[in-house]
Tab-separated table of C-alpha atoms in Angstrom:
chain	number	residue	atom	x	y	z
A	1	UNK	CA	289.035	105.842	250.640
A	2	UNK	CA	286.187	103.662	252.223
A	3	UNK	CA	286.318	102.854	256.339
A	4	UNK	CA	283.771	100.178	257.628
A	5	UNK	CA	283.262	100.359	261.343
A	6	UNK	CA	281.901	96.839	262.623
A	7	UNK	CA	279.932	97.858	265.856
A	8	UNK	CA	277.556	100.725	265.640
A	9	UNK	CA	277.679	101.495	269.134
A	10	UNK	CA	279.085	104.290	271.460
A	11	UNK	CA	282.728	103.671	269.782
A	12	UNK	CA	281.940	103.054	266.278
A	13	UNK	CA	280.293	105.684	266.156
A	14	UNK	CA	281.784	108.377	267.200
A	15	UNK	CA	284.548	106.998	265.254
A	16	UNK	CA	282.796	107.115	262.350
A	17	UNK	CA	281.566	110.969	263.519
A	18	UNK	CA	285.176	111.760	264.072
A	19	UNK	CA	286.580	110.361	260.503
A	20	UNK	CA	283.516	112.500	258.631
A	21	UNK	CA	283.653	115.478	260.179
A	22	UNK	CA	287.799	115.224	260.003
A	23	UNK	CA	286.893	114.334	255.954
A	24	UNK	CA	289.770	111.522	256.720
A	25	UNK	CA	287.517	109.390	254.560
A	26	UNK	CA	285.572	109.594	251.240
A	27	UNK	CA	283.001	107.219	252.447
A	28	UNK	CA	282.370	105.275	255.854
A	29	UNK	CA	280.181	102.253	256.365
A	30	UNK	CA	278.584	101.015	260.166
A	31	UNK	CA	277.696	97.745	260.513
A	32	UNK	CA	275.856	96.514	263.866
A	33	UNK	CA	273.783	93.187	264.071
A	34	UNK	CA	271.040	95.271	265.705
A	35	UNK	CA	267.954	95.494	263.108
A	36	UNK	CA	267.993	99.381	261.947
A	37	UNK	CA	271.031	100.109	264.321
A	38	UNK	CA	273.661	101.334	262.321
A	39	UNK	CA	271.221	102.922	259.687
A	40	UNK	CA	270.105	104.936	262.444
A	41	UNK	CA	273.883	106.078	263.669
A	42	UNK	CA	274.565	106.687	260.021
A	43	UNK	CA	271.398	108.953	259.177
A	44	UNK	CA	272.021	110.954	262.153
A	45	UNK	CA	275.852	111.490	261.477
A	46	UNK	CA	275.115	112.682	257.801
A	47	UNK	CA	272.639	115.186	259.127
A	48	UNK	CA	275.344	116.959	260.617
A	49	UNK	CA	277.116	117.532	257.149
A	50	UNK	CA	275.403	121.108	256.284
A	51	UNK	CA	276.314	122.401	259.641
A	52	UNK	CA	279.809	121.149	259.810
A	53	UNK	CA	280.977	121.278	256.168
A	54	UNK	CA	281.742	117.271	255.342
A	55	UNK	CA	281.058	115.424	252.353
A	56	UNK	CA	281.717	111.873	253.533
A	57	UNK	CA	279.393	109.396	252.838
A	58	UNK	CA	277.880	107.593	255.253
A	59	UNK	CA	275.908	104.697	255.623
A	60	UNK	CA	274.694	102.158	257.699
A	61	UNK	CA	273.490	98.328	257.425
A	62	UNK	CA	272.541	95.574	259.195
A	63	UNK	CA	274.525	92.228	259.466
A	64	UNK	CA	275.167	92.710	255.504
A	65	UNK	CA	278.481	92.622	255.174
A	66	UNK	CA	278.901	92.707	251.040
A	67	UNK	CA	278.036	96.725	251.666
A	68	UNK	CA	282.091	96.745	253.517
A	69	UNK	CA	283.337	95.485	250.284
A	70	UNK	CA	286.166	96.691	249.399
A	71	UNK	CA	287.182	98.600	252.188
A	72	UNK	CA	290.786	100.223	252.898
A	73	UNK	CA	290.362	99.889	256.895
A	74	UNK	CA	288.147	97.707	258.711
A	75	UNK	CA	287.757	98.539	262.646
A	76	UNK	CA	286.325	96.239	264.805
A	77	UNK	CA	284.569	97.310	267.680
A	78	UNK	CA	282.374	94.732	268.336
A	79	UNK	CA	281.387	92.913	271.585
A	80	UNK	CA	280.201	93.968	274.723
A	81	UNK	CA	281.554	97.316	276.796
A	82	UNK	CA	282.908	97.139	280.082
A	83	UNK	CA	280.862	97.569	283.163
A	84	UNK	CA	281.762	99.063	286.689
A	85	UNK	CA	283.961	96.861	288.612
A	86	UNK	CA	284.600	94.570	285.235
A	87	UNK	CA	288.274	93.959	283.887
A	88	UNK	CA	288.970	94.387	280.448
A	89	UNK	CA	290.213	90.833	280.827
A	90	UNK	CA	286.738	89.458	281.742
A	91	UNK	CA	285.845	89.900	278.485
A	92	UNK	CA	287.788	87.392	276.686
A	93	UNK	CA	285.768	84.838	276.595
A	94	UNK	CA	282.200	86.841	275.091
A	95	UNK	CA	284.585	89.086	272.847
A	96	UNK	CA	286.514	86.351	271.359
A	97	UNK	CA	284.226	84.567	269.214
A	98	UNK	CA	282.829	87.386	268.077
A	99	UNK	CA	285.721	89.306	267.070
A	100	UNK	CA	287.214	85.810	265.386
A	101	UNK	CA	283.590	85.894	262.875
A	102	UNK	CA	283.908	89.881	262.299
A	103	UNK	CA	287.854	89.235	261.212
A	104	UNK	CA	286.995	86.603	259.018
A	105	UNK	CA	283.631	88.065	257.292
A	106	UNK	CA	284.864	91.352	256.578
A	107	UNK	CA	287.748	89.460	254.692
A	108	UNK	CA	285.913	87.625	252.100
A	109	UNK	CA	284.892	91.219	251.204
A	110	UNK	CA	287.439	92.912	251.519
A	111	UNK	CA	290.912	90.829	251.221
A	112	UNK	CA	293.236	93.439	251.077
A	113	UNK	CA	292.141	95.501	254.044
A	114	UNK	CA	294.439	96.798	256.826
A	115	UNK	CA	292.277	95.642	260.212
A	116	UNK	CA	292.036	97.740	263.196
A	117	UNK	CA	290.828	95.949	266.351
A	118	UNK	CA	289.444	98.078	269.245
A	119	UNK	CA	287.215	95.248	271.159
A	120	UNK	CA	288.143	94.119	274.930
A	121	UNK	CA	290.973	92.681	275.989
A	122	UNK	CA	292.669	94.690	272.846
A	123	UNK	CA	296.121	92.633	273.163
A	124	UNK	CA	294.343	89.298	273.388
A	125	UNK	CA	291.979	90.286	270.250
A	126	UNK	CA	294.441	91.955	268.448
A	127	UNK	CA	296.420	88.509	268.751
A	128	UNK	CA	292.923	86.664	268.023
A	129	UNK	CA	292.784	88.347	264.900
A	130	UNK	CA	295.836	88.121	263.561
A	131	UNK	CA	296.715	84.136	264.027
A	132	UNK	CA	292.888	83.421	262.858
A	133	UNK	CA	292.836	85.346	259.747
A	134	UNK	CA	296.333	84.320	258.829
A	135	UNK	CA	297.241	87.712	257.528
A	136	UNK	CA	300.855	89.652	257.462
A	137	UNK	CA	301.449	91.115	261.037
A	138	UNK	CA	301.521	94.564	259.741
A	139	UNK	CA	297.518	94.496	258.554
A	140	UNK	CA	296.802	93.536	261.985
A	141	UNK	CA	296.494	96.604	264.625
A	142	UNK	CA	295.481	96.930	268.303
A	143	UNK	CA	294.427	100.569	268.991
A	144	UNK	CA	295.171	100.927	272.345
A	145	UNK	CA	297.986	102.565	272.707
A	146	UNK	CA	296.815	105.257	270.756
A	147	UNK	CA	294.317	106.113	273.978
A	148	UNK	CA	296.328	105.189	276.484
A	149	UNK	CA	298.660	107.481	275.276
A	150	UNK	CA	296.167	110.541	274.824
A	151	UNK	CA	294.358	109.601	278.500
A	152	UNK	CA	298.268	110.464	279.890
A	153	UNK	CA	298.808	113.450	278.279
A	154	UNK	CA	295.815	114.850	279.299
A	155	UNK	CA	296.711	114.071	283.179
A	156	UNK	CA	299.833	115.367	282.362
A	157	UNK	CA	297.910	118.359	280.923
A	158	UNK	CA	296.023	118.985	283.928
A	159	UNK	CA	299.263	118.228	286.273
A	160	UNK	CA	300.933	120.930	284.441
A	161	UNK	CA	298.156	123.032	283.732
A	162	UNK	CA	299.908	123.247	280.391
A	163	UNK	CA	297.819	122.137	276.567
A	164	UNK	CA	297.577	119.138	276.028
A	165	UNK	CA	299.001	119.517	272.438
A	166	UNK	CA	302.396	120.869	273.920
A	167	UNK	CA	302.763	117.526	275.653
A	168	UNK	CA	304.600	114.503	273.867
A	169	UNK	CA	303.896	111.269	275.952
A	170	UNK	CA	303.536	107.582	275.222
A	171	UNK	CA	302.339	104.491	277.286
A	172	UNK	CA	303.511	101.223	275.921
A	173	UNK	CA	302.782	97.315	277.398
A	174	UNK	CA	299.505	96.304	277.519
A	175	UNK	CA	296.514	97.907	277.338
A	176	UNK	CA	295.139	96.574	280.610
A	177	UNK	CA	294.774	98.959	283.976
A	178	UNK	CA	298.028	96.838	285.104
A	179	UNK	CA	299.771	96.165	282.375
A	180	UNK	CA	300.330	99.855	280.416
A	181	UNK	CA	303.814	101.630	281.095
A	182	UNK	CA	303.323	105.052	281.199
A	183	UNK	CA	306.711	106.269	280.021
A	184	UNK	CA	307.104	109.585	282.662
A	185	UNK	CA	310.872	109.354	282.333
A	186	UNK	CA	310.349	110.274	278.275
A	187	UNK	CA	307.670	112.775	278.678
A	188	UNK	CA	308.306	116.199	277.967
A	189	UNK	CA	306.539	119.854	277.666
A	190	UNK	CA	307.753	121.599	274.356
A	191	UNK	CA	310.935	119.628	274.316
A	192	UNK	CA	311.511	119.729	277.861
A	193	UNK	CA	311.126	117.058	280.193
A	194	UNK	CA	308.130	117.287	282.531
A	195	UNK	CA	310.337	115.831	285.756
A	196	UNK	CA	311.702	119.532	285.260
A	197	UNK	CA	308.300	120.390	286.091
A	198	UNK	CA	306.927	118.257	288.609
A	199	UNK	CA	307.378	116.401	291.317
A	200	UNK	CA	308.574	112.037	291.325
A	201	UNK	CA	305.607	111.757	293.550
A	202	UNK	CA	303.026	114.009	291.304
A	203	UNK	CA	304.668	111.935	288.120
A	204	UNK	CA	303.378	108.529	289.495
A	205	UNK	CA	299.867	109.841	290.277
A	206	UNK	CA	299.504	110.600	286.853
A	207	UNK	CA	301.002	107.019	285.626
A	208	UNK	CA	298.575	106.000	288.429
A	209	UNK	CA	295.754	108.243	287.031
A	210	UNK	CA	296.652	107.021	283.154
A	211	UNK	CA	296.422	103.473	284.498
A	212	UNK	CA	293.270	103.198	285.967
A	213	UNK	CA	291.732	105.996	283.055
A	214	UNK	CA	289.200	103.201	281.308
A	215	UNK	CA	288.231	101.881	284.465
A	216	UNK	CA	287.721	105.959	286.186
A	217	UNK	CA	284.849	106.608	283.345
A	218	UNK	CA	283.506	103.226	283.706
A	219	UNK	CA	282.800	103.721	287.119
A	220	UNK	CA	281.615	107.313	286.554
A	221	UNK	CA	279.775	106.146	283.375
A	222	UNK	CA	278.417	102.992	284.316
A	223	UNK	CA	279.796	101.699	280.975
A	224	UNK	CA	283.075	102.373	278.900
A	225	UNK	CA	284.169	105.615	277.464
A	226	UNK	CA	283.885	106.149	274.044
A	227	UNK	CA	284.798	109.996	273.006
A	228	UNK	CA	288.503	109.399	273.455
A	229	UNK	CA	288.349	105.676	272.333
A	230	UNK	CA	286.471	106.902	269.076
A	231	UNK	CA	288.890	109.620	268.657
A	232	UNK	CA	291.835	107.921	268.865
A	233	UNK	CA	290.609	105.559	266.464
A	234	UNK	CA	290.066	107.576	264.185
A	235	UNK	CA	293.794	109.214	264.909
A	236	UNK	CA	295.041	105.687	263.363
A	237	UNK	CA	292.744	105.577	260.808
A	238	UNK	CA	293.891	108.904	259.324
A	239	UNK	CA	297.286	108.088	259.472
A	240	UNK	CA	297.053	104.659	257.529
A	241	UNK	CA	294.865	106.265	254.854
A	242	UNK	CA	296.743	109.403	254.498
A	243	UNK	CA	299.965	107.752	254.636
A	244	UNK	CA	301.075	110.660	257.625
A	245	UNK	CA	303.391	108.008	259.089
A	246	UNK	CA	303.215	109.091	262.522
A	247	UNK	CA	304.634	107.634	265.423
A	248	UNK	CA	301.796	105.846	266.998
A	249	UNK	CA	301.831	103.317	270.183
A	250	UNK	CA	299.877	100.542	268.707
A	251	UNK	CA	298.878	96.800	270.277
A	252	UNK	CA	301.407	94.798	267.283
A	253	UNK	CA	302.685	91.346	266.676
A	254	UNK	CA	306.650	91.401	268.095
A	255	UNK	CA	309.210	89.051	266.947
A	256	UNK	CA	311.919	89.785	269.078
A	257	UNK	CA	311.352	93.399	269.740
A	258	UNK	CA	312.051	94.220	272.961
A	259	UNK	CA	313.024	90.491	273.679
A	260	UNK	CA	309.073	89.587	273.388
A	261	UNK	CA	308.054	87.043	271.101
A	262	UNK	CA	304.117	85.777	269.652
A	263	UNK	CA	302.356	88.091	271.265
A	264	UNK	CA	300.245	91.281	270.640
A	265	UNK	CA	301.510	94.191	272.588
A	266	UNK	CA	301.472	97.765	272.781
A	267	UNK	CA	304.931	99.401	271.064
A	268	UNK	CA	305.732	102.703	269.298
A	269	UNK	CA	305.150	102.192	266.007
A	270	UNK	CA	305.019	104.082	262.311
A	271	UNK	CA	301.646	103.814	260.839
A	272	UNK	CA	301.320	104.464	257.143
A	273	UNK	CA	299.425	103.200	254.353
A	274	UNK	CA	301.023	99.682	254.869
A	275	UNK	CA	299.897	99.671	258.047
A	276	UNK	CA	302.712	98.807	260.699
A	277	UNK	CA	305.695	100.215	258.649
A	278	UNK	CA	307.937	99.909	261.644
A	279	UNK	CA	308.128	98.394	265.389
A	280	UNK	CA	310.753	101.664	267.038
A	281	UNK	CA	313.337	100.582	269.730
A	282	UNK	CA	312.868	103.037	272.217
A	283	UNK	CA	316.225	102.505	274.811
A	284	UNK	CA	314.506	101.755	278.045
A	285	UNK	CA	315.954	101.812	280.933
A	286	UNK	CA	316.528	98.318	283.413
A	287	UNK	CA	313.111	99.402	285.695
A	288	UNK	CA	311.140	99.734	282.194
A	289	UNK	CA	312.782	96.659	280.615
A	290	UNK	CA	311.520	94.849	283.666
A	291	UNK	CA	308.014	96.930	283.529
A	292	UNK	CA	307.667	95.430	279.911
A	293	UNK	CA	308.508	91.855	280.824
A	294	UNK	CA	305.570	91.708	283.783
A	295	UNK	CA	303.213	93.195	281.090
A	296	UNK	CA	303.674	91.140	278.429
A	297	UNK	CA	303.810	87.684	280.901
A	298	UNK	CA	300.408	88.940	281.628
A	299	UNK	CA	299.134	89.088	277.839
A	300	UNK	CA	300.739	86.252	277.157
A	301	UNK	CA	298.651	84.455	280.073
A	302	UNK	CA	295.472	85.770	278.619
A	303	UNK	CA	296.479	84.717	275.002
A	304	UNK	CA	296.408	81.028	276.636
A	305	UNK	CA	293.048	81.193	277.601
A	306	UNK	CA	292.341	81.926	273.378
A	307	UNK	CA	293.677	78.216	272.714
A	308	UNK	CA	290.421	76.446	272.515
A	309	UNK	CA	289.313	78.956	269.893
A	310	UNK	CA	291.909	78.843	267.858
A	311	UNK	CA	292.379	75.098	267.530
């Protein structure tokens, strides 16, 4: 199975760290635009292979993109990071034309590949992707709920002072710091819901914490995250190539589901080897209904500033 990360940088590649160490993938290929980049990333990664016990292949190139042919997955994680005090929103209008020339590139290549978009504002770029390459809604997936999801089970973690692992939780909407829905009504520790645990109030700091997450490291980073953003990429990428099938909040085209229509939004998902097997009605409740409506008015009012690019 062959994974090409477009975007060498802090997120590609520790996503492409992540997959060969995890052996998720026979071979991986990083491509940057940045003259010796992704070679770089790539020699350094497969130096690790003795010590941790991986045989993927790894390699990096420059701009080239007949080295992705063929590819089963394709992430996209290019375009600029996020700075302090930056929305992920500001982006759109840098990210957007490059994310439109990755989609279509890495297609002539690679025709039949399932597309994984990670770039800033995900919803917006997931969308982006989708109605410029043409291709069936399923091959077209927004990572973000994957993190958003993993950022509030680790404040739910620390909350508790319970693992992490023992937590199911799942944020849904869009992946902005207003627009996610962390679900704390659905959250539970072993099978048992956390409210049992704590508090109304302590529940909406951590939605409040989960919210704000990206924009927490940015400010203590002075640029985006990119452990848990190349992680949970790499979380999707396993279960598409491995067929696992899990249940995966993921940034998806919605026909109807959960009365949205043409747009890109986060929603629980199963990810296989077809990519979006299946859009899951979750039963939310009125306040979550109305949660999800406010989110996905706000996508949709970024997706309008995409229509001069699409034209």
């Amino acid at each position: 199975m062959k994974v090409t990360i477009v975007g060498a940088g802090n997120v590609g590649a520790t996503c492409a760290d992540v997959i060969s160490y995890r052996r998720i993938a026979s071979e991986v290929v990083l491509l940057d635009i940045r003259e010796g980049f992704a070679e770089g990333k790539a020699l350094d990664i497969m130096q690790c292979a003795t010590n941790t016990g991986f045989n993927t292949k790894v390699s990096g190139v420059t701009n080239d993109y007949s080295k992705t042919a063929g590819s089963d997955v394709v992430v996209i994680t290019s375009g600029i990071p996020r700075k302090p005090g930056m929305t992920r929103e500001e982006l759109i209008g840098i990210n957007a034309g490059i994310v439109k020339t990755v989609a279509e590139n890495v297609l002539k290549h690679s025709p039949d590949t399932i597309i994984v978009v990670v770039s800033n504002p995900m919803d917006t770029m997931t969308y982006l992707a989708l109605k410029s390459t043409g291709l069936p809604k399923n091959r077209i997936i927004g990572m973000g709920g994957a993190l958003d999801s993993s950022r509030f089970r680790t404040y739910l973690s620390l909350a508790l002072d319970k693992p992490a692992n023992d937590i199911s939780a799942m944020v849904i909407g869009g992946h902005g710091d207003t627009t996610m829905i962390p679900l704390t009504r659905l959250a539970s520790y072993n099978g048992i819901p956390v409210s049992q645990f704590l508090s109304e109030e302590e529940l909406q700091k951590v939605a409040a914490d989960t919210m704000v997450g990206g924009a927490t490291l940015t400010g203590l980073l002075g640029t985006s995250a990119w452990y848990a953003p190349g992680a949970s990429v790499a979380f999707l990428v396993d279960s598409i190539l491995n067929d696992q099938k899990k249940m995966i909040a993921c940034s998806v085209f919605v026909e109807g589901e959960y009365g949205q229509n043409d747009i890109c939004i986060g929603v629980p998902c199963i990810i296989g080897k077809n990519g979006v097997e299946e859009i899951l009605d979750i039963k939310l409740n009125d306040a979550e209904k109305a949660l999800f409506a406010k989110s996905a008015d706000a996508v949709r009012q970024m997706n309008d500033a995409l229509k001069s690019i699409l034209v």
